[in-house]
XYZ file of C-alpha atoms in Angstrom:
285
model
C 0.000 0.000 0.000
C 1.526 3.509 -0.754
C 2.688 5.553 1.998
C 0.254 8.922 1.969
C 2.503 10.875 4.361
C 5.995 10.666 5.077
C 6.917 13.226 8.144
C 10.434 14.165 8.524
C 12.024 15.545 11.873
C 15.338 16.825 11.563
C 16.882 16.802 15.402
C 20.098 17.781 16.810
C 21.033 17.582 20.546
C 17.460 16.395 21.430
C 17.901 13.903 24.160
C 16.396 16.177 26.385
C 13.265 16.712 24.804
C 13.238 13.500 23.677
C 13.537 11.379 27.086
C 10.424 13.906 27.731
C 7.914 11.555 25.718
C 7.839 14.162 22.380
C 8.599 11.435 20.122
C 6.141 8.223 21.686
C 3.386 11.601 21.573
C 4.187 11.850 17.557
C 3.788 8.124 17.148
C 0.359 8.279 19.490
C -0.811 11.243 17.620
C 0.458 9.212 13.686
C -1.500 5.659 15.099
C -4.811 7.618 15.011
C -4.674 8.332 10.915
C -6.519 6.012 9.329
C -3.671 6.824 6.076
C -0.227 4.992 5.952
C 2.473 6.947 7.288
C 6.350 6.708 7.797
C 8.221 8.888 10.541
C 11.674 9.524 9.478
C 13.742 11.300 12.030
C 17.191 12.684 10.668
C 19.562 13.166 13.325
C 22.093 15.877 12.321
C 25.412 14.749 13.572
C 24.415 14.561 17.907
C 26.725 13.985 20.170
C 24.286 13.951 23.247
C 22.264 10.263 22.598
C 19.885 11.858 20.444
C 20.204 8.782 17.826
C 20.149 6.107 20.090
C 16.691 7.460 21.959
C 15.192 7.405 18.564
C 16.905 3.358 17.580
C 15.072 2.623 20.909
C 11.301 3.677 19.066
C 12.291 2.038 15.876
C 12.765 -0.906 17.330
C 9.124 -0.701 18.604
C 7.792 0.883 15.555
C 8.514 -0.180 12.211
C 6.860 2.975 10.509
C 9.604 4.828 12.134
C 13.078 5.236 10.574
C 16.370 7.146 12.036
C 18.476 8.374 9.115
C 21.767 9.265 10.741
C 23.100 12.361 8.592
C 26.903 14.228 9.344
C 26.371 17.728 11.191
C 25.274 19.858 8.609
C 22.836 22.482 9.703
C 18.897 21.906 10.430
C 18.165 22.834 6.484
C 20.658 19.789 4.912
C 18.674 17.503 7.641
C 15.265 17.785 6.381
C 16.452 18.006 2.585
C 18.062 14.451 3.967
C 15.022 13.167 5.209
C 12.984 14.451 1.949
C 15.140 12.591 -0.385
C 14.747 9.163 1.316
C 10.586 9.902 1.949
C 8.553 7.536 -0.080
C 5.121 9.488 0.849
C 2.986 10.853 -1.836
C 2.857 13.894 0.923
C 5.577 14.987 3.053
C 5.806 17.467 5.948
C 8.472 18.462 8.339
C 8.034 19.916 11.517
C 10.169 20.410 14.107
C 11.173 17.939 17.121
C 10.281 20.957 20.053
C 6.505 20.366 17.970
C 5.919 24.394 18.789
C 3.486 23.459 16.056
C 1.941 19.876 17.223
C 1.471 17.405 14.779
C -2.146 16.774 15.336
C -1.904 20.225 12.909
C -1.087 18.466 9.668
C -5.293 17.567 9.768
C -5.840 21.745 8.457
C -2.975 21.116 5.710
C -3.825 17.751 4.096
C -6.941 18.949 2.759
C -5.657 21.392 0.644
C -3.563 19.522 -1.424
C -7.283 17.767 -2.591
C -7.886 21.159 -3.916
C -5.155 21.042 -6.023
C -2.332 22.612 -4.457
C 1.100 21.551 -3.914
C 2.589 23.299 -1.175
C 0.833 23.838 1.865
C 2.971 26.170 4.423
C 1.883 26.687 8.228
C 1.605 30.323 9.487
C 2.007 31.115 12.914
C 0.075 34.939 12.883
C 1.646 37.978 14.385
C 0.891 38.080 17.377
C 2.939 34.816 18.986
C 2.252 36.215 23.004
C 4.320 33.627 23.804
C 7.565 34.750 22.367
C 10.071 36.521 24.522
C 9.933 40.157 22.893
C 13.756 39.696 21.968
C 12.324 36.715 19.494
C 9.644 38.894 18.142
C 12.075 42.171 17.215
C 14.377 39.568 15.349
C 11.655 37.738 13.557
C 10.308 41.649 12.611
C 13.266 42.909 11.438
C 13.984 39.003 9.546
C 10.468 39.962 7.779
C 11.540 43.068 6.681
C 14.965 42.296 5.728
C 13.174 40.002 3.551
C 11.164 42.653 1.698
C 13.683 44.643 1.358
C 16.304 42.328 0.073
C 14.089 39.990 -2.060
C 11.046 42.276 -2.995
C 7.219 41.785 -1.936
C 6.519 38.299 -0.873
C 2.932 36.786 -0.594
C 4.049 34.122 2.111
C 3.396 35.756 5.351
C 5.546 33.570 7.043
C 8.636 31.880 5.574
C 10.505 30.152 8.991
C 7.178 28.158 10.674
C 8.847 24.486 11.171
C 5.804 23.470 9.561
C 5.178 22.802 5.629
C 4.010 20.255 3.827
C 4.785 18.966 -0.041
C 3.705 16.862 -2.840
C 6.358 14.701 -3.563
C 6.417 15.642 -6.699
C 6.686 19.119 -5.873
C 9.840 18.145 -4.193
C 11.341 16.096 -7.366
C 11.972 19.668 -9.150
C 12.599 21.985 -6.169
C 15.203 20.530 -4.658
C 17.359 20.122 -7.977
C 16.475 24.452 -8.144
C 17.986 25.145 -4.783
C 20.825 27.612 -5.418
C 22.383 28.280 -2.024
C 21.036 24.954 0.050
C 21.287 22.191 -2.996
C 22.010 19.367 -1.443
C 25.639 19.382 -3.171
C 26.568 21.997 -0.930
C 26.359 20.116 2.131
C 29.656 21.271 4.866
C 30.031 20.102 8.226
C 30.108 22.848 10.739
C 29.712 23.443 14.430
C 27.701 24.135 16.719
C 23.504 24.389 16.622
C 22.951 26.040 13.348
C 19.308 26.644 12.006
C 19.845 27.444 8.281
C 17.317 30.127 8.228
C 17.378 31.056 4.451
C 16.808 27.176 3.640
C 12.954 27.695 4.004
C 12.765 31.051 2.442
C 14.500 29.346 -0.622
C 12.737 26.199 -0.755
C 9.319 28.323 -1.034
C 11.603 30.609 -3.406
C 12.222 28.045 -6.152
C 8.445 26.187 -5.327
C 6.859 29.617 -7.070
C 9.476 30.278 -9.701
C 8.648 26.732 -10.354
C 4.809 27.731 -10.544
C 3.496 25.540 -7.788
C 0.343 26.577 -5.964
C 1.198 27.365 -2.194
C -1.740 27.635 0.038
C -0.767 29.005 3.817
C -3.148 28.023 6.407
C -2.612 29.391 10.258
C -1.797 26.436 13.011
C -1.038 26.592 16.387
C 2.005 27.340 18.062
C 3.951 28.006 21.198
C 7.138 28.937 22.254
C 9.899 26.930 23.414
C 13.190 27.895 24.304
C 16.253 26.467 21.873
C 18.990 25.826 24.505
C 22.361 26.375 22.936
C 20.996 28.233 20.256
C 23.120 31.982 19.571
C 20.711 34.443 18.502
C 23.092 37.003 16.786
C 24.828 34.715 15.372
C 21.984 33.283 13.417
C 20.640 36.877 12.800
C 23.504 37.028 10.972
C 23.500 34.002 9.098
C 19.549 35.023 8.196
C 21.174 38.216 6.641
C 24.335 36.553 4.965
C 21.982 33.536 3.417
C 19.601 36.511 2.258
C 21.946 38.809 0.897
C 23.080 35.430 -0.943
C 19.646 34.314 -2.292
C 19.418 37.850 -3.982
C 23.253 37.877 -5.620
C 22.382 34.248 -6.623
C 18.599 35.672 -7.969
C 19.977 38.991 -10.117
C 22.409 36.106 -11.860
C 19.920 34.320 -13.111
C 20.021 30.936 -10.946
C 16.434 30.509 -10.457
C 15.655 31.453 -13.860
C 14.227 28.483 -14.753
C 13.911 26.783 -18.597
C 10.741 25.915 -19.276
C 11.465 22.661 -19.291
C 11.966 23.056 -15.802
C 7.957 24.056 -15.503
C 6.084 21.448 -13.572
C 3.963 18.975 -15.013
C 0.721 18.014 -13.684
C 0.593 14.870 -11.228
C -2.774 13.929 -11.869
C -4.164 13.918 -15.044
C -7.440 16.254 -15.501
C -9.646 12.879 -15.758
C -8.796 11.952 -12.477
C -9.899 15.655 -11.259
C -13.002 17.405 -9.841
C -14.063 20.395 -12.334
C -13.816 22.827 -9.311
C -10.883 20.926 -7.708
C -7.922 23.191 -8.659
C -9.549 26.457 -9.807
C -8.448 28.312 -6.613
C -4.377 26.460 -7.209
C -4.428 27.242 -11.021
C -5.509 30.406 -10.150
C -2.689 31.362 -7.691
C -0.142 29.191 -10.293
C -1.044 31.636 -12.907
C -0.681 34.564 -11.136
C 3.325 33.297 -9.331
C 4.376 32.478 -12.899
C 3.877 35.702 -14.555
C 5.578 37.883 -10.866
């Protein structure tokens, strides 16, 4: 039977949180689907026992895979986990689950309507947040917009998106600055923070139809986690995206242009109205 979704969890020095029950809660909260499911969980290079908590719930669940990956930053980890995914949908989310997984019920839908990406938004408001967190996630936004231009995708950095896996099969060959050739070890907890805003970069110069839907989410701190450095790295991977944008890397051939999973037969009339809609109108920005 096909695998419908395939969730990826990228983790690095998670013992913690993990000896805290978050992973058995994912599998709890995966048993309910009625859908077939695989749980890949890519550990990024841990040193703390991380991989070995996670051998301990494979060896319980057989849906549940550990794909041990060298320390390359939390963006090469899910790319990691995407390429070895054998779901017809795949999401990741983060191992904290700010966003739980219970969630992924207001995504799914939408891909029935014809969309490809579906991208969780976390609102403005986030009351949680310490206010240092909200200034850098403000001035991230604008940065953004000023850097890359007007962007329809409210928020870029929620740990939560989901893709066709087709979707995936031309986007991840487009990525410029996080292609998966690129991989380098480094050190230290690094979150790759212009990974998501390129992955949704090349997804609508590719002319996919992203839907953003709001989910819930709270706060949790990110021990060992350097906040100016990875303000910085935000700006440097930015600053990057746009030199590697005015040369012409994610001008795409139209060769490139995706084709069409399902063929129109196997459609609703009103299925993908809304998704051709908003394909039609990111192909000609």
């Amino acid at each position: 039977m096909e695998t419908h979704l395939t969730i990826v969890v990228p983790a690095y020095e998670e013992a913690a949180r993990g000896r805290s029950g978050v992973l058995n809660s994912l599998v709890a909260s995966l048993r309910e689907k009625t859908f077939v499911w695989e749980l890949i969980v890519v550990d990024d290079g841990s040193s703390d026992g991380t991989p070995e908590l996670v051998e301990q719930l494979v060896r319980r669940n057989p849906r549940v895979k550990l794909l041990r990956a060298p320390h390359c930053g939390k963006g090469y980890a899910v790319l990691a986990g995407m390429e070895e995914a054998r779901g017809a949908r795949i999401l990741y989310t983060d191992f904290d689950q700010a966003t739980p997984l219970s969630e992924v019920d207001r995504l799914l839908p939408w891909f029935d309507q014809g969309f490809d990406i579906v991208v969780g938004t976390r609102g403005t408001g986030r009351p949680q947040a310490p206010l240092a967190r909200k200034c850098i996630s403000l001035g991230c936004m604008l940065l953004r917009r000023v850097l890359l231009g007007p962007d329809p995708i409210v928020d870029t950095q929620c740990g939560f998106k989901a893709f066709t896996r087709e979707s995936l099969k031309s986007i991840i060959p487009g990525l410029h600055l996080y292609h998966p050739d690129n991989r380098r070890p480094i050190r230290g907890r690094r979150v790759t923070p212009g990974f998501d805003v390129e992955l949704l970069m090349v997804g609508r110069q590719l002319g996919y139809a992203i839907r953003q839907v709001p989910v819930a989410w709270s706060y949790r701190h990110c021990s060992g986690m350097n906040l100016s450095a990875a303000v910085w790295q935000g700006l440097a991977d930015l600053v990057r995206i746009r030199l590697a944008r005015s040369r012409g890397k994610y001008n795409f051939a139209p060769e490139r242009l995706p084709v069409p999973a399902r063929s129109a037969s196997q459609q609703k009339p009103c299925d993908c109205k809304a998704a051709r809609d908003q394909r039609q109108d990111q192909a000609g920005r």
